[in-house]
Amino acid sequence: MSSTKVDILLLGSGGREHALLAKLAESPRAGRLFVAPGNGGMDVMAEPVDLDVESPVEVARWAREMGIGLVVIGPEAPLVAGVADAVRSAGIACFGPNGDAAQMEGSKKFAKQVMARAGVPTAAYRSFTDEEACAAYVRQVGAPIVIKADGLAAGKGVIVASTLDEALSGVRECFSGAFGEAGATVVVEETLEGPECSLLALTDGTTVVPLATAQDHKRALDGDLGPNTGGMGVYSPVPSHLVSDEALAAMVEIERRVVSELASEGITYSGCLYGGFMLTEEGPKVLEFNARFGDPETQVVLPRMKADLVEVFLACDAGTLDPESISWDDDWAVSVVLTSAGYPGHYEKGKVITGIDRAEELDGVTVYHAGTAVAADGSLVTAGGRVLDVTAVAPTFEEARARAYQACELIDFDGKTYRSDIGLRAIR
Ligand code: AMP
Ligand code: GLY
């Protein structure tokens, strides 16, 4: 194992990237840290860089000029744009899959085809490029039914329709160009039922190392009501009354099969493979794959992980990932997302945030920044819909949950909004 320091460029600006940065910074191998574009919390830990993160040429050129030894890609858009390919071609180690492998997230149709070839259980589906044919099929099958724009739509291109009217307006919305190019192909799938569970896995293209399970809360309001969001809260691990050992083993096996199917097709998947699962009565079925760490899942998975993240990421790139290099704390982690009033619809920005220091004085509490910025006068202000991920780690689930909510009350900004029921399902 080398002991030389590695300068790192991290791409992204969310709570996921803040959690990645915090873990990377703990590594004895971390040299200078740069972040593009970063946020109000990351900019004090790493030097912000003004780069077009979706431009493969620009990112690779800057990284080469600066002598960067590792580029870590947080969000999906740069992955799908081929930033990892360009960085690797420049001879620089990269965490995140190349563009061909990132199609597991970039195209739902591609992912479905890989799943079919790998024999992985997922919702039955059909894909359409013609609106009339799509609408006719939806009328024939009826509701409930799920309509998905094929490409990247920042989490918005999925309509879980409980009525035929909703389904047909979803079809119209996708084909109307509401999701841009993402909606040119539309996937229609059967509705699956059960609790959801996310399983992130690290892989170097051959070896697959599952990380801890996590459960996201996607709906905006308590009781899983309201519209889907980027995630309102999360906890880890998911207890065995929700995910049996058998179900967990099935999820791990599914991720292994996908990586090995891609490899057999000449596609090396190197990075984090995020499986979103529905735990149905027939066992876990795949809802989606993402080609990156989950947000907010990362904010509860990484704090419990015992590993040198720089070493692990370099090993993913080099094809030398060792399962023994990762172990886990027995603790529980709960993260509550503080949002701006109105999110995921219209919300205001620029509200002054106070109380983070007091919140972080609580035992086991870390506040990851998402939509925050430092204003011209030096104050920390809101700059997005999801503002902060208030995370607590403790020996019991109940303590972690209580601590996270206690911390939420100490933080203040105009329009602060959060769900009060994060993790209740984990309590039997
Ligand atoms: P996706 O981006 O594909 O994971 O979809 C976002 C959310 O929509 C998921 O987390 C589920 O809550 C819901 N969803 C997606 N596909 C289905 C399905 N086939 N059946 C039921 N709910 C679904
Ligand atoms: N937690 C959902 C996602 O990262 O896509």
XYZ file of C-alpha atoms and ligand atoms in Angstrom:
456
model
C 0.000 0.000 0.000
C 1.373 3.375 -0.978
C 1.590 6.187 1.543
C 1.950 9.056 -0.900
C -0.618 11.776 -0.662
C -3.110 12.165 -3.458
C -4.670 15.465 -4.484
C -8.385 15.010 -5.022
C -11.040 16.759 -7.102
C -14.627 16.049 -6.051
C -17.491 16.961 -8.385
C -20.880 17.885 -6.936
C -22.671 20.200 -4.534
C -25.094 18.196 -2.404
C -25.232 16.588 1.013
C -23.904 13.407 -0.600
C -20.768 15.211 -1.714
C -20.326 16.877 1.696
C -20.431 13.406 3.306
C -17.990 12.050 0.689
C -15.655 14.979 1.278
C -15.728 14.517 5.066
C -14.828 10.839 4.683
C -12.123 11.470 2.069
C -10.595 14.160 4.304
C -10.206 11.602 7.133
C -7.859 9.501 5.001
C -4.129 9.764 5.708
C -3.668 9.672 1.948
C -5.755 12.770 1.253
C -3.626 15.595 -0.091
C -5.095 18.872 -1.309
C -8.875 18.780 -1.697
C -10.749 20.614 -4.431
C -14.475 20.719 -5.052
C -16.508 21.808 -8.072
C -18.835 23.533 -7.496
C -19.219 22.702 -3.760
C -21.573 24.464 -1.326
C -21.516 26.599 1.826
C -20.332 23.703 3.992
C -17.802 22.122 1.647
C -16.019 25.334 0.759
C -14.412 25.511 4.207
C -12.973 21.980 3.831
C -11.886 22.093 0.203
C -10.916 24.713 -2.330
C -13.856 25.521 -4.607
C -13.117 25.393 -8.327
C -15.138 26.995 -11.101
C -15.473 24.203 -13.695
C -18.176 22.967 -16.037
C -18.514 19.590 -14.284
C -20.385 18.108 -17.256
C -17.577 18.884 -19.688
C -15.266 15.852 -19.978
C -12.575 17.918 -21.728
C -12.605 20.743 -19.199
C -12.549 18.497 -16.120
C -9.781 16.246 -17.476
C -7.670 19.185 -18.608
C -7.934 21.005 -15.267
C -7.195 17.818 -13.318
C -4.099 17.119 -15.417
C -2.807 20.670 -15.121
C -3.251 20.622 -11.338
C -1.629 17.209 -10.855
C -4.811 15.714 -9.409
C -4.408 12.018 -8.519
C -8.078 11.114 -8.001
C -11.300 12.570 -9.399
C -14.426 11.577 -7.462
C -17.702 12.087 -9.316
C -20.768 12.544 -7.075
C -23.768 13.139 -9.368
C -25.038 11.224 -12.381
C -24.940 13.915 -15.094
C -21.105 14.075 -15.403
C -20.965 10.256 -15.409
C -23.472 9.957 -18.229
C -21.655 12.778 -20.075
C -18.458 10.685 -20.053
C -16.372 12.698 -17.601
C -14.919 9.512 -16.065
C -13.806 8.298 -19.525
C -11.926 11.546 -20.169
C -10.300 11.567 -16.730
C -9.132 7.961 -17.124
C -7.887 8.674 -20.661
C -5.787 11.459 -19.157
C -4.131 8.838 -16.955
C -5.834 9.996 -13.756
C -7.636 7.653 -11.354
C -11.375 8.233 -11.218
C -14.166 7.094 -8.938
C -17.336 6.574 -10.959
C -18.251 4.486 -14.002
C -17.461 5.365 -17.601
C -20.296 6.612 -19.796
C -21.193 3.182 -21.191
C -21.620 1.689 -17.699
C -23.413 4.814 -16.422
C -26.196 3.952 -18.887
C -27.477 1.753 -16.054
C -28.841 5.061 -14.741
C -28.792 7.136 -17.926
C -31.284 4.932 -19.767
C -34.025 3.004 -18.022
C -34.484 0.930 -21.179
C -30.790 -0.022 -21.242
C -30.967 -0.978 -17.557
C -34.084 -3.101 -18.146
C -32.371 -4.927 -21.014
C -29.284 -5.669 -18.909
C -31.525 -6.885 -16.075
C -33.377 -9.206 -18.459
C -30.104 -10.689 -19.762
C -28.795 -11.062 -16.200
C -32.037 -12.735 -15.053
C -32.653 -10.072 -12.414
C -36.212 -9.575 -11.071
C -37.738 -6.192 -11.883
C -41.158 -4.795 -12.790
C -42.520 -6.007 -16.143
C -42.301 -3.182 -18.678
C -42.639 -1.987 -22.230
C -40.918 0.973 -23.825
C -42.347 3.365 -26.400
C -41.137 6.122 -28.700
C -44.620 6.798 -30.072
C -47.119 8.665 -27.885
C -50.251 7.133 -29.438
C -48.973 3.562 -29.071
C -47.916 4.305 -25.493
C -51.304 5.789 -24.551
C -53.127 2.857 -26.175
C -51.067 0.381 -24.154
C -51.698 2.323 -20.929
C -55.473 2.314 -21.634
C -55.334 -1.427 -22.242
C -53.457 -2.237 -19.010
C -55.190 0.393 -16.829
C -54.171 1.805 -13.439
C -52.279 1.481 -11.172
C -49.334 1.823 -13.515
C -45.942 3.554 -13.572
C -44.800 5.893 -16.359
C -41.094 6.779 -16.608
C -39.180 9.117 -18.891
C -36.271 7.025 -20.176
C -33.333 9.362 -19.535
C -32.067 11.498 -16.683
C -34.783 13.779 -15.309
C -33.306 14.754 -11.928
C -35.634 12.375 -10.101
C -38.745 13.965 -11.625
C -39.432 11.698 -14.600
C -41.370 9.000 -12.706
C -45.164 9.077 -12.377
C -46.681 6.424 -10.114
C -50.280 6.711 -11.326
C -53.181 5.361 -9.299
C -55.793 6.376 -11.903
C -55.922 6.042 -15.689
C -56.263 9.840 -16.013
C -53.058 10.422 -14.051
C -51.304 7.801 -16.165
C -52.418 9.339 -19.452
C -51.446 12.831 -18.365
C -48.059 11.369 -17.341
C -47.657 9.955 -20.844
C -48.555 13.346 -22.340
C -46.121 15.118 -20.006
C -43.226 12.807 -20.953
C -43.824 13.143 -24.686
C -44.472 16.911 -24.444
C -40.784 17.455 -23.769
C -41.324 18.388 -20.086
C -38.271 16.238 -19.288
C -36.388 17.254 -22.430
C -34.619 14.491 -24.346
C -35.183 12.264 -21.295
C -38.815 11.819 -22.346
C -38.249 10.877 -26.001
C -38.503 7.250 -24.947
C -41.062 6.315 -22.301
C -41.027 3.184 -20.167
C -44.352 1.886 -18.835
C -44.130 -0.610 -16.000
C -46.238 -2.585 -13.577
C -46.663 -1.192 -10.063
C -44.714 -3.014 -7.389
C -45.740 -3.020 -3.752
C -43.795 -3.266 -0.529
C -41.253 -1.333 1.523
C -38.358 0.207 -0.388
C -34.720 -0.428 0.432
C -31.548 0.984 -1.082
C -28.369 -1.039 -1.291
C -25.201 0.697 -2.408
C -22.301 -1.464 -3.537
C -18.738 -0.607 -4.442
C -17.177 -2.427 -7.342
C -14.031 -2.458 -9.435
C -15.823 -4.242 -12.279
C -15.228 -7.724 -10.875
C -15.387 -7.689 -7.089
C -18.638 -6.333 -5.626
C -18.675 -5.168 -2.009
C -22.147 -4.363 -0.653
C -22.353 -1.408 1.728
C -24.968 -1.079 4.472
C -28.683 -0.940 3.627
C -30.571 2.343 3.949
C -34.172 3.474 3.675
C -34.941 6.785 2.010
C -38.217 8.692 2.449
C -39.048 10.116 -0.963
C -42.426 11.752 -0.383
C -42.567 15.353 0.795
C -45.009 14.941 3.694
C -45.454 12.835 6.825
C -47.148 9.492 6.268
C -45.552 9.205 2.801
C -47.989 11.715 1.365
C -47.392 14.470 -1.155
C -45.151 14.524 -4.214
C -41.879 12.639 -4.686
C -38.762 14.613 -3.748
C -35.024 14.024 -3.906
C -35.334 12.439 -0.432
C -36.586 13.872 2.902
C -34.716 11.640 5.331
C -33.020 8.304 5.655
C -31.662 5.804 8.140
C -29.227 2.906 8.139
C -29.088 -0.018 8.501
C -32.594 -1.252 7.650
C -33.610 -3.673 10.454
C -34.208 -7.356 9.844
C -37.989 -7.183 10.341
C -38.036 -5.125 7.115
C -35.140 -6.763 5.235
C -34.605 -10.422 6.050
C -31.156 -11.997 5.665
C -32.589 -13.838 2.690
C -33.777 -10.619 1.029
C -30.423 -8.964 1.671
C -28.569 -11.890 0.130
C -30.883 -11.696 -2.898
C -30.148 -7.960 -3.336
C -26.397 -8.528 -3.145
C -26.671 -11.362 -5.659
C -28.646 -9.111 -8.023
C -25.914 -6.444 -7.940
C -23.203 -9.074 -8.525
C -25.116 -10.476 -11.491
C -25.517 -7.049 -13.069
C -21.811 -6.198 -12.746
C -20.832 -9.585 -14.136
C -23.369 -9.362 -16.985
C -21.940 -5.965 -17.972
C -18.395 -7.357 -17.777
C -19.373 -10.232 -20.070
C -20.647 -7.610 -22.539
C -17.313 -5.783 -22.413
C -18.444 -3.009 -20.056
C -16.405 -2.474 -16.894
C -18.595 -1.028 -14.143
C -16.257 0.690 -11.715
C -17.618 2.866 -8.911
C -20.772 2.744 -6.814
C -23.756 0.772 -8.069
C -26.913 1.892 -6.295
C -29.774 -0.586 -6.346
C -33.215 0.734 -5.464
C -35.357 -2.248 -4.457
C -38.983 -2.914 -3.665
C -39.262 -5.711 -1.101
C -42.257 -7.488 -2.605
C -43.924 -10.650 -1.333
C -42.041 -12.508 -4.065
C -38.695 -11.126 -2.876
C -36.690 -8.010 -3.765
C -37.312 -6.533 -7.210
C -35.295 -3.732 -8.781
C -36.983 -0.331 -9.102
C -33.945 1.339 -10.579
C -30.193 1.389 -10.672
C -28.163 4.526 -10.143
C -24.554 4.860 -11.244
C -23.487 6.779 -8.132
C -23.877 7.050 -4.392
C -27.429 7.780 -3.200
C -28.460 11.105 -1.787
C -29.348 11.127 1.151
C -28.298 7.448 1.665
C -24.588 8.366 1.623
C -25.098 10.669 4.607
C -26.038 7.676 6.812
C -23.912 4.960 5.194
C -20.489 6.645 5.165
C -20.463 7.776 8.819
C -20.852 4.113 9.874
C -18.255 2.804 7.431
C -14.749 1.972 8.646
C -12.452 2.325 5.671
C -9.815 4.532 4.124
C -12.037 5.959 1.414
C -9.126 7.244 -0.691
C -7.560 3.754 -0.750
C -10.927 2.159 -1.490
C -11.721 4.537 -4.363
C -8.254 4.084 -5.884
C -8.735 0.304 -5.636
C -12.117 0.514 -7.412
C -10.362 2.307 -10.268
C -7.365 -0.026 -10.338
C -9.387 -3.256 -10.259
C -7.936 -4.258 -6.881
C -10.910 -3.759 -4.534
C -10.489 -5.859 -1.375
C -13.711 -6.695 0.554
C -11.635 -6.806 3.746
C -10.807 -3.116 3.398
C -14.319 -2.143 4.509
C -16.008 -2.857 7.844
C -18.867 -1.351 9.824
C -19.689 0.270 13.142
C -22.530 -1.322 15.070
C -24.112 2.111 15.425
C -27.297 3.377 13.809
C -27.550 6.519 11.741
C -30.568 8.722 11.071
C -30.581 11.801 8.848
C -33.412 14.320 8.612
C -33.458 16.705 5.651
C -34.283 20.352 6.379
C -35.910 21.865 3.311
C -37.040 25.309 2.194
C -40.827 25.822 2.504
C -42.480 24.945 -0.805
C -39.950 22.305 -1.916
C -40.228 20.315 -4.226
C -42.293 23.131 -5.783
C -41.321 26.798 -5.745
C -39.267 28.006 -2.759
C -37.266 31.075 -1.779
C -33.501 31.268 -1.329
C -31.104 33.500 0.572
C -32.484 32.897 4.096
C -29.885 33.187 6.865
C -29.138 29.871 8.609
C -28.205 29.777 12.309
C -27.620 27.129 14.964
C -25.496 24.567 13.085
C -22.655 24.912 15.620
C -25.007 24.213 18.532
C -26.528 21.249 16.700
C -23.094 19.751 16.064
C -22.213 20.027 19.761
C -24.708 17.215 20.381
C -23.077 13.812 20.683
C -22.793 12.042 17.307
C -24.393 14.851 15.278
C -23.013 16.033 11.928
C -24.797 18.515 9.704
C -24.097 17.955 6.009
C -24.792 20.904 3.776
C -26.831 20.568 0.585
C -28.413 23.800 -0.716
C -26.332 26.335 1.213
C -24.033 29.171 0.188
C -21.914 31.801 1.874
C -23.365 35.262 1.163
C -21.274 38.345 0.347
C -21.420 39.431 4.017
C -20.060 36.038 5.109
C -23.326 34.679 6.498
C -24.523 31.190 5.631
C -27.747 31.268 3.596
C -30.139 28.819 1.949
C -29.463 28.215 -1.751
C -31.652 25.236 -2.628
C -34.729 23.158 -1.836
C -32.939 20.592 0.284
C -30.813 22.725 2.598
C -29.200 20.582 5.306
C -28.963 16.883 6.196
C -29.024 16.668 9.977
C -27.387 13.349 10.783
C -26.963 11.562 14.103
C -25.052 8.371 14.838
C -25.726 6.522 18.111
C -25.616 3.014 19.612
C -29.382 2.535 19.297
C -31.809 3.543 16.587
C -34.023 5.397 19.078
C -31.117 7.506 20.357
C -29.937 8.335 16.846
C -33.432 9.389 15.844
C -34.023 11.472 18.985
C -30.636 13.162 18.621
C -31.227 14.025 14.961
C -34.590 15.647 15.769
C -33.112 17.491 18.768
C -30.466 18.895 16.409
C -33.129 19.911 13.854
C -34.776 22.096 16.488
C -31.528 23.935 17.229
C -31.106 24.993 13.603
C -33.108 27.888 12.257
C -33.873 29.574 8.962
C -36.933 31.247 7.549
C -39.145 28.559 5.961
C -37.398 25.586 7.644
C -39.530 22.498 6.900
C -39.014 18.806 7.663
C -40.827 15.519 8.061
C -41.403 14.407 11.643
C -41.707 10.681 10.900
C -38.307 9.746 9.474
C -37.414 6.196 10.474
C -40.648 5.350 12.291
C -40.951 2.209 10.155
C -37.718 0.913 11.666
C -39.383 0.761 15.069
C -41.436 -2.378 15.227
P -37.132 5.475 -9.687
O -36.466 6.791 -9.963
O -37.309 4.625 -10.879
O -36.582 4.767 -8.486
O -38.570 5.897 -9.177
C -38.736 6.816 -8.099
C -39.729 6.273 -7.115
O -40.950 5.951 -7.775
C -39.285 4.961 -6.472
O -38.440 5.175 -5.376
C -40.619 4.380 -6.070
O -41.101 4.999 -4.882
C -41.526 4.780 -7.205
N -41.561 3.707 -8.223
C -40.753 3.559 -9.301
N -41.069 2.447 -9.998
C -42.095 1.879 -9.367
C -42.879 0.687 -9.592
N -42.658 -0.109 -10.634
N -43.855 0.406 -8.712
C -44.105 1.216 -7.658
N -43.419 2.344 -7.385
C -42.425 2.672 -8.221
N -32.068 8.569 -2.758
C -32.420 8.560 -4.118
C -31.316 8.785 -5.061
O -30.193 9.041 -4.677
O -31.570 8.715 -6.249
